[in-house]
PDB file of C-alpha atoms in Angstrom:
ATOM      1  CA  MET D 542      65.175  65.645  91.216  1.00  0.00           C
ATOM      2  CA  SER D 543      67.779  67.507  93.294  1.00  0.00           C
ATOM      3  CA  ALA D 544      67.368  68.509  96.958  1.00  0.00           C
ATOM      4  CA  VAL D 545      66.823  72.135  95.894  1.00  0.00           C
ATOM      5  CA  GLU D 546      64.143  71.112  93.388  1.00  0.00           C
ATOM      6  CA  ARG D 547      62.385  68.890  95.936  1.00  0.00           C
ATOM      7  CA  SER D 548      62.365  71.665  98.535  1.00  0.00           C
ATOM      8  CA  LEU D 549      61.081  74.291  96.101  1.00  0.00           C
ATOM      9  CA  SER D 550      58.434  71.882  94.804  1.00  0.00           C
ATOM     10  CA  TRP D 551      57.190  71.145  98.323  1.00  0.00           C
ATOM     11  CA  ARG D 552      57.064  74.835  99.185  1.00  0.00           C
ATOM     12  CA  ALA D 553      55.231  75.673  95.970  1.00  0.00           C
ATOM     13  CA  ARG D 554      52.554  73.193  96.932  1.00  0.00           C
ATOM     14  CA  ALA D 555      52.460  74.608 100.455  1.00  0.00           C
ATOM     15  CA  ALA D 556      52.036  78.112  99.029  1.00  0.00           C
ATOM     16  CA  LEU D 557      49.082  77.003  96.913  1.00  0.00           C
ATOM     17  CA  GLU D 558      47.461  75.239  99.862  1.00  0.00           C
ATOM     18  CA  ALA D 559      47.972  78.249 102.131  1.00  0.00           C
ATOM     19  CA  THR D 560      46.453  80.577  99.542  1.00  0.00           C
ATOM     20  CA  ARG D 561      43.457  78.268  99.100  1.00  0.00           C
ATOM     21  CA  GLU D 562      42.927  78.068 102.867  1.00  0.00           C
ATOM     22  CA  ALA D 563      43.151  81.860 103.186  1.00  0.00           C
ATOM     23  CA  VAL D 564      40.473  82.323 100.527  1.00  0.00           C
ATOM     24  CA  GLN D 565      38.180  79.750 102.129  1.00  0.00           C
ATOM     25  CA  ALA D 566      38.672  80.947 105.720  1.00  0.00           C
ATOM     26  CA  SER D 567      35.831  82.899 107.296  1.00  0.00           C
ATOM     27  CA  GLY D 568      38.103  85.111 109.408  1.00  0.00           C
ATOM     28  CA  PRO D 569      41.573  86.679 109.232  1.00  0.00           C
ATOM     29  CA  ALA D 570      44.098  84.217 107.828  1.00  0.00           C
ATOM     30  CA  ARG D 571      47.844  84.011 107.524  1.00  0.00           C
ATOM     31  CA  THR D 572      48.967  84.250 103.946  1.00  0.00           C
ATOM     32  CA  VAL D 573      52.128  83.267 102.147  1.00  0.00           C
ATOM     33  CA  THR D 574      52.861  86.979 101.705  1.00  0.00           C
ATOM     34  CA  ALA D 575      52.728  87.478 105.456  1.00  0.00           C
ATOM     35  CA  ALA D 576      54.926  84.446 105.987  1.00  0.00           C
ATOM     36  CA  ARG D 577      57.597  85.741 103.645  1.00  0.00           C
ATOM     37  CA  ALA D 578      57.481  89.243 105.111  1.00  0.00           C
ATOM     38  CA  GLY D 579      58.410  87.838 108.503  1.00  0.00           C
ATOM     39  CA  GLY D 580      57.345  90.749 110.659  1.00  0.00           C
ATOM     40  CA  ARG D 581      56.403  94.414 110.688  1.00  0.00           C
ATOM     41  CA  ARG D 582      58.688  97.114 109.401  1.00  0.00           C
ATOM     42  CA  ARG D 583      59.595 100.380 111.100  1.00  0.00           C
ATOM     43  CA  HIS D 584      60.081 103.380 108.839  1.00  0.00           C
ATOM     44  CA  THR D 585      62.673 105.901 109.987  1.00  0.00           C
ATOM     45  CA  SER D 586      61.698 108.714 107.611  1.00  0.00           C
ATOM     46  CA  GLU D 587      58.934 109.582 105.202  1.00  0.00           C
ATOM     47  CA  ALA D 588      60.785 109.792 101.894  1.00  0.00           C
ATOM     48  CA  PRO D 589      64.266 109.590 100.361  1.00  0.00           C
ATOM     49  CA  SER D 590      66.107 112.869  99.875  1.00  0.00           C
ATOM     50  CA  ALA D 591      66.236 114.634  96.519  1.00  0.00           C
ATOM     51  CA  GLU D 592      70.023 114.167  96.501  1.00  0.00           C
ATOM     52  CA  LEU D 593      69.666 110.390  96.885  1.00  0.00           C
ATOM     53  CA  LEU D 594      67.079 110.215  94.126  1.00  0.00           C
ATOM     54  CA  ASP D 595      69.370 112.207  91.834  1.00  0.00           C
ATOM     55  CA  SER D 596      72.206 109.790  92.582  1.00  0.00           C
ATOM     56  CA  LEU D 597      70.045 106.734  91.864  1.00  0.00           C
ATOM     57  CA  ARG D 598      68.815 108.318  88.637  1.00  0.00           C
ATOM     58  CA  HIS D 599      72.412 108.948  87.586  1.00  0.00           C
ATOM     59  CA  HIS D 600      73.352 105.288  88.091  1.00  0.00           C
ATOM     60  CA  LEU D 601      70.284 103.980  86.275  1.00  0.00           C
ATOM     61  CA  LEU D 602      70.719 106.309  83.298  1.00  0.00           C
ATOM     62  CA  ALA D 603      74.381 105.295  83.150  1.00  0.00           C
ATOM     63  CA  GLY D 604      73.197 101.787  82.388  1.00  0.00           C
ATOM     64  CA  GLU D 605      73.824 100.272  85.828  1.00  0.00           C
ATOM     65  CA  THR D 606      70.570  98.336  85.707  1.00  0.00           C
ATOM     66  CA  HIS D 607      71.896  94.788  85.862  1.00  0.00           C
ATOM     67  CA  TYR D 608      72.890  92.671  88.835  1.00  0.00           C
ATOM     68  CA  PRO D 609      75.466  94.079  91.244  1.00  0.00           C
ATOM     69  CA  ASP D 610      77.827  91.810  93.181  1.00  0.00           C
ATOM     70  CA  ARG D 611      75.447  88.957  93.974  1.00  0.00           C
ATOM     71  CA  PRO D 612      76.136  88.561  97.703  1.00  0.00           C
ATOM     72  CA  GLY D 613      75.741  92.353  97.979  1.00  0.00           C
ATOM     73  CA  MET D 614      77.891  95.392  97.243  1.00  0.00           C
ATOM     74  CA  VAL D 615      81.266  94.878  98.898  1.00  0.00           C
ATOM     75  CA  GLU D 616      81.317  98.202 100.745  1.00  0.00           C
ATOM     76  CA  LEU D 617      77.834  97.637 102.148  1.00  0.00           C
ATOM     77  CA  ARG D 618      78.776  94.160 103.337  1.00  0.00           C
ATOM     78  CA  ARG D 619      81.916  95.589 104.927  1.00  0.00           C
ATOM     79  CA  LEU D 620      79.936  98.241 106.818  1.00  0.00           C
ATOM     80  CA  VAL D 621      77.334  95.733 108.021  1.00  0.00           C
ATOM     81  CA  GLY D 622      80.011  93.323 109.241  1.00  0.00           C
ATOM     82  CA  ALA D 623      81.942  96.090 110.990  1.00  0.00           C
ATOM     83  CA  ALA D 624      78.820  97.309 112.825  1.00  0.00           C
ATOM     84  CA  LEU D 625      77.967  93.949 114.420  1.00  0.00           C
ATOM     85  CA  PRO D 626      80.162  94.342 117.542  1.00  0.00           C
ATOM     86  CA  GLY D 627      78.133  97.448 118.362  1.00  0.00           C
ATOM     87  CA  ILE D 628      75.157  95.218 119.169  1.00  0.00           C
ATOM     88  CA  GLY D 629      77.173  92.441 120.808  1.00  0.00           C
ATOM     89  CA  TYR D 630      77.988  90.071 117.937  1.00  0.00           C
ATOM     90  CA  PRO D 631      81.216  88.945 116.246  1.00  0.00           C
ATOM     91  CA  ARG D 632      82.612  91.222 113.552  1.00  0.00           C
ATOM     92  CA  ARG D 633      82.429  89.802 110.036  1.00  0.00           C
ATOM     93  CA  ASP D 634      84.460  90.570 106.935  1.00  0.00           C
ATOM     94  CA  PRO D 635      82.586  91.138 103.659  1.00  0.00           C
ATOM     95  CA  ASP D 636      82.781  87.440 102.785  1.00  0.00           C
ATOM     96  CA  GLY D 637      80.828  86.742 105.965  1.00  0.00           C
ATOM     97  CA  VAL D 638      77.873  88.991 105.073  1.00  0.00           C
ATOM     98  CA  LEU D 639      75.005  88.437 102.624  1.00  0.00           C
ATOM     99  CA  ILE D 640      72.626  91.268 101.654  1.00  0.00           C
ATOM    100  CA  THR D 641      68.989  90.241 101.132  1.00  0.00           C
ATOM    101  CA  MET D 642      65.686  92.005 100.507  1.00  0.00           C
ATOM    102  CA  SER D 643      64.326  91.795 104.069  1.00  0.00           C
ATOM    103  CA  GLU D 644      64.841  90.155 107.438  1.00  0.00           C
ATOM    104  CA  GLY D 645      62.130  87.679 106.430  1.00  0.00           C
ATOM    105  CA  GLU D 646      64.039  86.616 103.330  1.00  0.00           C
ATOM    106  CA  SER D 647      67.266  86.473 105.369  1.00  0.00           C
ATOM    107  CA  LEU D 648      65.715  84.076 107.855  1.00  0.00           C
ATOM    108  CA  PHE D 649      64.038  82.033 105.110  1.00  0.00           C
ATOM    109  CA  VAL D 650      67.242  81.385 103.142  1.00  0.00           C
ATOM    110  CA  THR D 651      69.191  80.830 106.377  1.00  0.00           C
ATOM    111  CA  LEU D 652      66.825  78.093 107.507  1.00  0.00           C
ATOM    112  CA  LEU D 653      66.963  76.492 104.055  1.00  0.00           C
ATOM    113  CA  GLY D 654      70.755  76.720 104.021  1.00  0.00           C
ATOM    114  CA  LEU D 655      70.878  74.940 107.370  1.00  0.00           C
ATOM    115  CA  GLY D 656      68.776  72.095 105.990  1.00  0.00           C
ATOM    116  CA  ALA D 657      65.574  72.944 107.863  1.00  0.00           C
ATOM    117  CA  GLU D 658      62.527  71.198 106.422  1.00  0.00           C
ATOM    118  CA  LYS D 659      59.052  70.117 107.396  1.00  0.00           C
ATOM    119  CA  GLY D 660      59.251  68.493 110.818  1.00  0.00           C
ATOM    120  CA  THR D 661      62.543  70.137 111.879  1.00  0.00           C
ATOM    121  CA  ARG D 662      62.602  70.934 115.608  1.00  0.00           C
ATOM    122  CA  PHE D 663      64.322  73.921 117.205  1.00  0.00           C
ATOM    123  CA  THR D 664      65.055  75.128 120.716  1.00  0.00           C
ATOM    124  CA  GLY D 665      65.074  78.694 122.014  1.00  0.00           C
ATOM    125  CA  SER D 666      62.466  81.427 121.895  1.00  0.00           C
ATOM    126  CA  ALA D 667      59.124  81.342 120.126  1.00  0.00           C
ATOM    127  CA  PRO D 668      59.389  82.726 116.563  1.00  0.00           C
ATOM    128  CA  GLY D 669      57.246  85.752 117.458  1.00  0.00           C
ATOM    129  CA  ARG D 670      57.438  88.116 114.464  1.00  0.00           C
ATOM    130  CA  HIS D 671      58.372  85.170 112.238  1.00  0.00           C
ATOM    131  CA  GLN D 672      55.777  82.682 113.457  1.00  0.00           C
ATOM    132  CA  ALA D 673      54.012  82.604 110.069  1.00  0.00           C
ATOM    133  CA  LEU D 674      57.262  81.709 108.317  1.00  0.00           C
ATOM    134  CA  PHE D 675      58.017  78.886 110.779  1.00  0.00           C
ATOM    135  CA  ASP D 676      54.471  77.565 110.401  1.00  0.00           C
ATOM    136  CA  TRP D 677      54.672  77.715 106.594  1.00  0.00           C
ATOM    137  CA  MET D 678      57.967  75.818 106.575  1.00  0.00           C
ATOM    138  CA  GLY D 679      56.601  73.213 108.991  1.00  0.00           C
ATOM    139  CA  LEU D 680      59.093  73.888 111.809  1.00  0.00           C
ATOM    140  CA  GLY D 681      58.203  73.338 115.457  1.00  0.00           C
ATOM    141  CA  ARG D 682      59.708  73.928 118.889  1.00  0.00           C
ATOM    142  CA  ALA D 683      61.235  70.913 120.603  1.00  0.00           C
ATOM    143  CA  GLU D 684      59.850  69.731 123.897  1.00  0.00           C
ATOM    144  CA  SER D 685      61.915  70.480 126.986  1.00  0.00           C
ATOM    145  CA  ASP D 686      65.292  68.670 126.869  1.00  0.00           C
ATOM    146  CA  ALA D 687      64.398  67.006 123.538  1.00  0.00           C
ATOM    147  CA  ALA D 688      66.901  66.833 120.677  1.00  0.00           C
ATOM    148  CA  ALA D 689      66.698  69.609 118.091  1.00  0.00           C
ATOM    149  CA  SER D 690      68.413  70.535 114.819  1.00  0.00           C
ATOM    150  CA  LEU D 691      68.951  74.230 115.529  1.00  0.00           C
ATOM    151  CA  HIS D 692      68.663  76.933 118.163  1.00  0.00           C
ATOM    152  CA  TYR D 693      66.721  80.147 117.453  1.00  0.00           C
ATOM    153  CA  ARG D 694      66.330  83.384 119.331  1.00  0.00           C
ATOM    154  CA  ASP D 695      64.741  86.726 118.505  1.00  0.00           C
ATOM    155  CA  THR D 696      66.902  89.203 120.431  1.00  0.00           C
ATOM    156  CA  THR D 697      64.790  92.280 119.715  1.00  0.00           C
ATOM    157  CA  ASN D 698      63.476  91.755 123.260  1.00  0.00           C
ATOM    158  CA  SER D 699      66.896  91.061 124.817  1.00  0.00           C
ATOM    159  CA  ARG D 700      66.409  93.657 127.523  1.00  0.00           C
ATOM    160  CA  GLU D 701      63.413  91.724 128.801  1.00  0.00           C
ATOM    161  CA  ALA D 702      64.746  88.193 128.203  1.00  0.00           C
ATOM    162  CA  GLY D 703      68.244  88.692 129.602  1.00  0.00           C
ATOM    163  CA  PRO D 704      71.502  87.157 128.330  1.00  0.00           C
ATOM    164  CA  GLN D 705      71.136  83.989 130.403  1.00  0.00           C
ATOM    165  CA  ALA D 706      68.421  82.696 128.071  1.00  0.00           C
ATOM    166  CA  ASP D 707      71.011  81.193 125.702  1.00  0.00           C
ATOM    167  CA  SER D 708      73.422  79.877 128.319  1.00  0.00           C
ATOM    168  CA  ARG D 709      72.357  76.211 128.281  1.00  0.00           C
ATOM    169  CA  PHE D 710      71.550  75.392 124.676  1.00  0.00           C
ATOM    170  CA  ASP D 711      73.221  72.631 122.672  1.00  0.00           C
ATOM    171  CA  ARG D 712      76.174  74.326 120.967  1.00  0.00           C
ATOM    172  CA  SER D 713      76.645  71.418 118.598  1.00  0.00           C
ATOM    173  CA  VAL D 714      73.683  72.663 116.505  1.00  0.00           C
ATOM    174  CA  PRO D 715      73.507  75.917 114.484  1.00  0.00           C
ATOM    175  CA  CYS D 716      72.442  79.003 116.431  1.00  0.00           C
ATOM    176  CA  VAL D 717      70.457  81.785 114.726  1.00  0.00           C
ATOM    177  CA  HIS D 718      69.625  85.192 116.242  1.00  0.00           C
ATOM    178  CA  THR D 719      67.230  87.666 114.611  1.00  0.00           C
ATOM    179  CA  VAL D 720      67.865  91.311 115.518  1.00  0.00           C
ATOM    180  CA  GLY D 721      65.289  93.226 113.468  1.00  0.00           C
ATOM    181  CA  GLY D 722      66.427  96.714 112.499  1.00  0.00           C
ATOM    182  CA  SER D 723      68.633  97.100 115.572  1.00  0.00           C
ATOM    183  CA  LEU D 724      71.989  97.124 113.766  1.00  0.00           C
ATOM    184  CA  PHE D 725      71.809 100.767 112.733  1.00  0.00           C
ATOM    185  CA  ALA D 726      68.950 101.986 114.926  1.00  0.00           C
ATOM    186  CA  SER D 727      69.571 105.034 117.074  1.00  0.00           C
ATOM    187  CA  GLY D 728      69.470 104.417 120.823  1.00  0.00           C
ATOM    188  CA  GLY D 729      69.786 100.683 120.266  1.00  0.00           C
ATOM    189  CA  TRP D 730      70.873  97.953 122.653  1.00  0.00           C
ATOM    190  CA  ALA D 731      73.729  95.466 122.679  1.00  0.00           C
ATOM    191  CA  PHE D 732      73.248  91.742 123.268  1.00  0.00           C
ATOM    192  CA  ARG D 733      75.254  90.752 126.359  1.00  0.00           C
ATOM    193  CA  GLY D 734      75.078  86.966 126.191  1.00  0.00           C
ATOM    194  CA  ASP D 735      77.906  84.546 125.493  1.00  0.00           C
ATOM    195  CA  VAL D 736      77.629  83.562 121.827  1.00  0.00           C
ATOM    196  CA  PRO D 737      79.540  80.922 119.849  1.00  0.00           C
ATOM    197  CA  ALA D 738      81.834  82.108 117.064  1.00  0.00           C
ATOM    198  CA  SER D 739      79.658  80.228 114.575  1.00  0.00           C
ATOM    199  CA  LEU D 740      76.487  82.136 115.532  1.00  0.00           C
ATOM    200  CA  ILE D 741      74.392  83.383 112.586  1.00  0.00           C
ATOM    201  CA  VAL D 742      72.937  86.897 112.847  1.00  0.00           C
ATOM    202  CA  VAL D 743      69.884  87.790 110.760  1.00  0.00           C
ATOM    203  CA  GLY D 744      68.369  91.264 110.542  1.00  0.00           C
ATOM    204  CA  SER D 745      67.283  94.208 108.425  1.00  0.00           C
ATOM    205  CA  LEU D 746      68.659  97.641 107.559  1.00  0.00           C
ATOM    206  CA  ASP D 747      65.393  99.334 108.514  1.00  0.00           C
ATOM    207  CA  GLY D 748      67.207 101.210 111.294  1.00  0.00           C
ATOM    208  CA  LEU D 749      68.973 103.403 108.720  1.00  0.00           C
ATOM    209  CA  ASP D 750      67.512 106.856 108.160  1.00  0.00           C
ATOM    210  CA  GLY D 751      66.031 107.451 104.729  1.00  0.00           C
ATOM    211  CA  MET D 752      65.437 103.799 103.813  1.00  0.00           C
ATOM    212  CA  HIS D 753      61.724 104.256 103.123  1.00  0.00           C
ATOM    213  CA  PRO D 754      60.607 103.033 100.561  1.00  0.00           C
ATOM    214  CA  PHE D 755      63.678 100.793 100.200  1.00  0.00           C
ATOM    215  CA  ARG D 756      64.050  97.487 101.974  1.00  0.00           C
ATOM    216  CA  LEU D 757      67.064  95.306 102.722  1.00  0.00           C
ATOM    217  CA  GLY D 758      68.069  92.546 105.109  1.00  0.00           C
ATOM    218  CA  PHE D 759      71.301  90.743 105.915  1.00  0.00           C
ATOM    219  CA  VAL D 760      72.783  87.477 107.119  1.00  0.00           C
ATOM    220  CA  ALA D 761      76.138  87.476 108.932  1.00  0.00           C
ATOM    221  CA  ALA D 762      77.950  84.193 109.508  1.00  0.00           C
ATOM    222  CA  GLU D 763      81.229  82.377 109.102  1.00  0.00           C
ATOM    223  CA  PRO D 764      82.012  82.231 105.345  1.00  0.00           C
ATOM    224  CA  GLU D 765      81.799  78.418 105.231  1.00  0.00           C
ATOM    225  CA  ILE D 766      78.294  78.523 106.703  1.00  0.00           C
ATOM    226  CA  LEU D 767      77.222  81.517 104.651  1.00  0.00           C
ATOM    227  CA  ALA D 768      78.121  79.787 101.377  1.00  0.00           C
ATOM    228  CA  GLY D 769      75.254  77.314 101.759  1.00  0.00           C
ATOM    229  CA  ILE D 770      72.833  80.101 102.684  1.00  0.00           C
ATOM    230  CA  THR D 771      73.904  82.250  99.733  1.00  0.00           C
ATOM    231  CA  ARG D 772      73.073  79.461  97.286  1.00  0.00           C
ATOM    232  CA  TRP D 773      69.442  79.598  98.401  1.00  0.00           C
ATOM    233  CA  LYS D 774      69.330  83.389  98.122  1.00  0.00           C
ATOM    234  CA  GLN D 775      70.649  83.231  94.576  1.00  0.00           C
ATOM    235  CA  ALA D 776      68.242  80.447  93.666  1.00  0.00           C
ATOM    236  CA  SER D 777      65.266  82.503  94.838  1.00  0.00           C
ATOM    237  CA  SER D 778      66.070  86.067  93.769  1.00  0.00           C
ATOM    238  CA  ILE D 779      69.650  86.214  92.377  1.00  0.00           C
ATOM    239  CA  CYS D 780      70.572  89.349  94.336  1.00  0.00           C
ATOM    240  CA  SER D 781      69.030  92.337  96.104  1.00  0.00           C
ATOM    241  CA  PRO D 782      68.119  95.477  94.107  1.00  0.00           C
ATOM    242  CA  ALA D 783      71.058  97.772  93.387  1.00  0.00           C
ATOM    243  CA  PRO D 784      69.072 101.003  94.055  1.00  0.00           C
ATOM    244  CA  SER D 785      68.182  99.760  97.536  1.00  0.00           C
ATOM    245  CA  GLN D 786      71.806  98.910  98.248  1.00  0.00           C
ATOM    246  CA  ARG D 787      72.925 102.322  97.017  1.00  0.00           C
ATOM    247  CA  ALA D 788      70.284 103.926  99.253  1.00  0.00           C
ATOM    248  CA  ALA D 789      71.718 102.048 102.259  1.00  0.00           C
ATOM    249  CA  LEU D 790      75.252 103.154 101.379  1.00  0.00           C
ATOM    250  CA  TRP D 791      73.991 106.728 101.029  1.00  0.00           C
ATOM    251  CA  ALA D 792      72.434 106.508 104.507  1.00  0.00           C
ATOM    252  CA  LEU D 793      75.793 105.296 105.820  1.00  0.00           C
ATOM    253  CA  GLY D 794      77.597 108.311 104.344  1.00  0.00           C
ATOM    254  CA  VAL D 795      79.084 106.654 101.261  1.00  0.00           C
ATOM    255  CA  ARG D 796      78.882 108.913  98.203  1.00  0.00           C
ATOM    256  CA  PRO D 797      79.773 107.883  94.614  1.00  0.00           C
TER     257      PRO D 797
END
């Protein structure tokens, strides 16, 4: 059995156990669905425009119903990578960006790609919005000054936490920041901390206007790091839906 098969097998069993516990619990319980969602979503508008729907209908009727470019449509990856400096992170070329179906999926495949497994310890902030995912995967925070396999930070509260929060972590381990829908949100903030070039940025495209009811996430990293993450994305869901990607491009002003 390969490492991928062992990991998927363990997580399948964990999913069954979590579902059984949720059914048997007397009060509110965390579910696998909640774990995979990885946080609440902010809608920026009520419904897609008629023009967008007409465009999507045109593509579907033209037979464009199969998989697009599996890491994500090239132009969308280019626009995501080019927008990163606006929130304080390194710019990435298209080969350094992966499009996923949510921030939760982005973080899930990133952790798998970094080799995180049951018992893995991390430093940094508490998972917050993604606590259910960390619990489901069996990850825990390291004690003060203890060795850890990765560094994690949710920067959606950067204005409160301040940039100094990441100034003393072990830079020999992977560093992951989750940014929520901040990348394209209006009136957003920019992270002001000193980040390593190898830092991995995980987020969603929920900040784009008109994305309801569509949903997308992204991972931005050095191409060598992203390759291992992309393998997990393709093993779990091949690629993200083409209509959702076209909706994001539409919101960014790209017209067919």
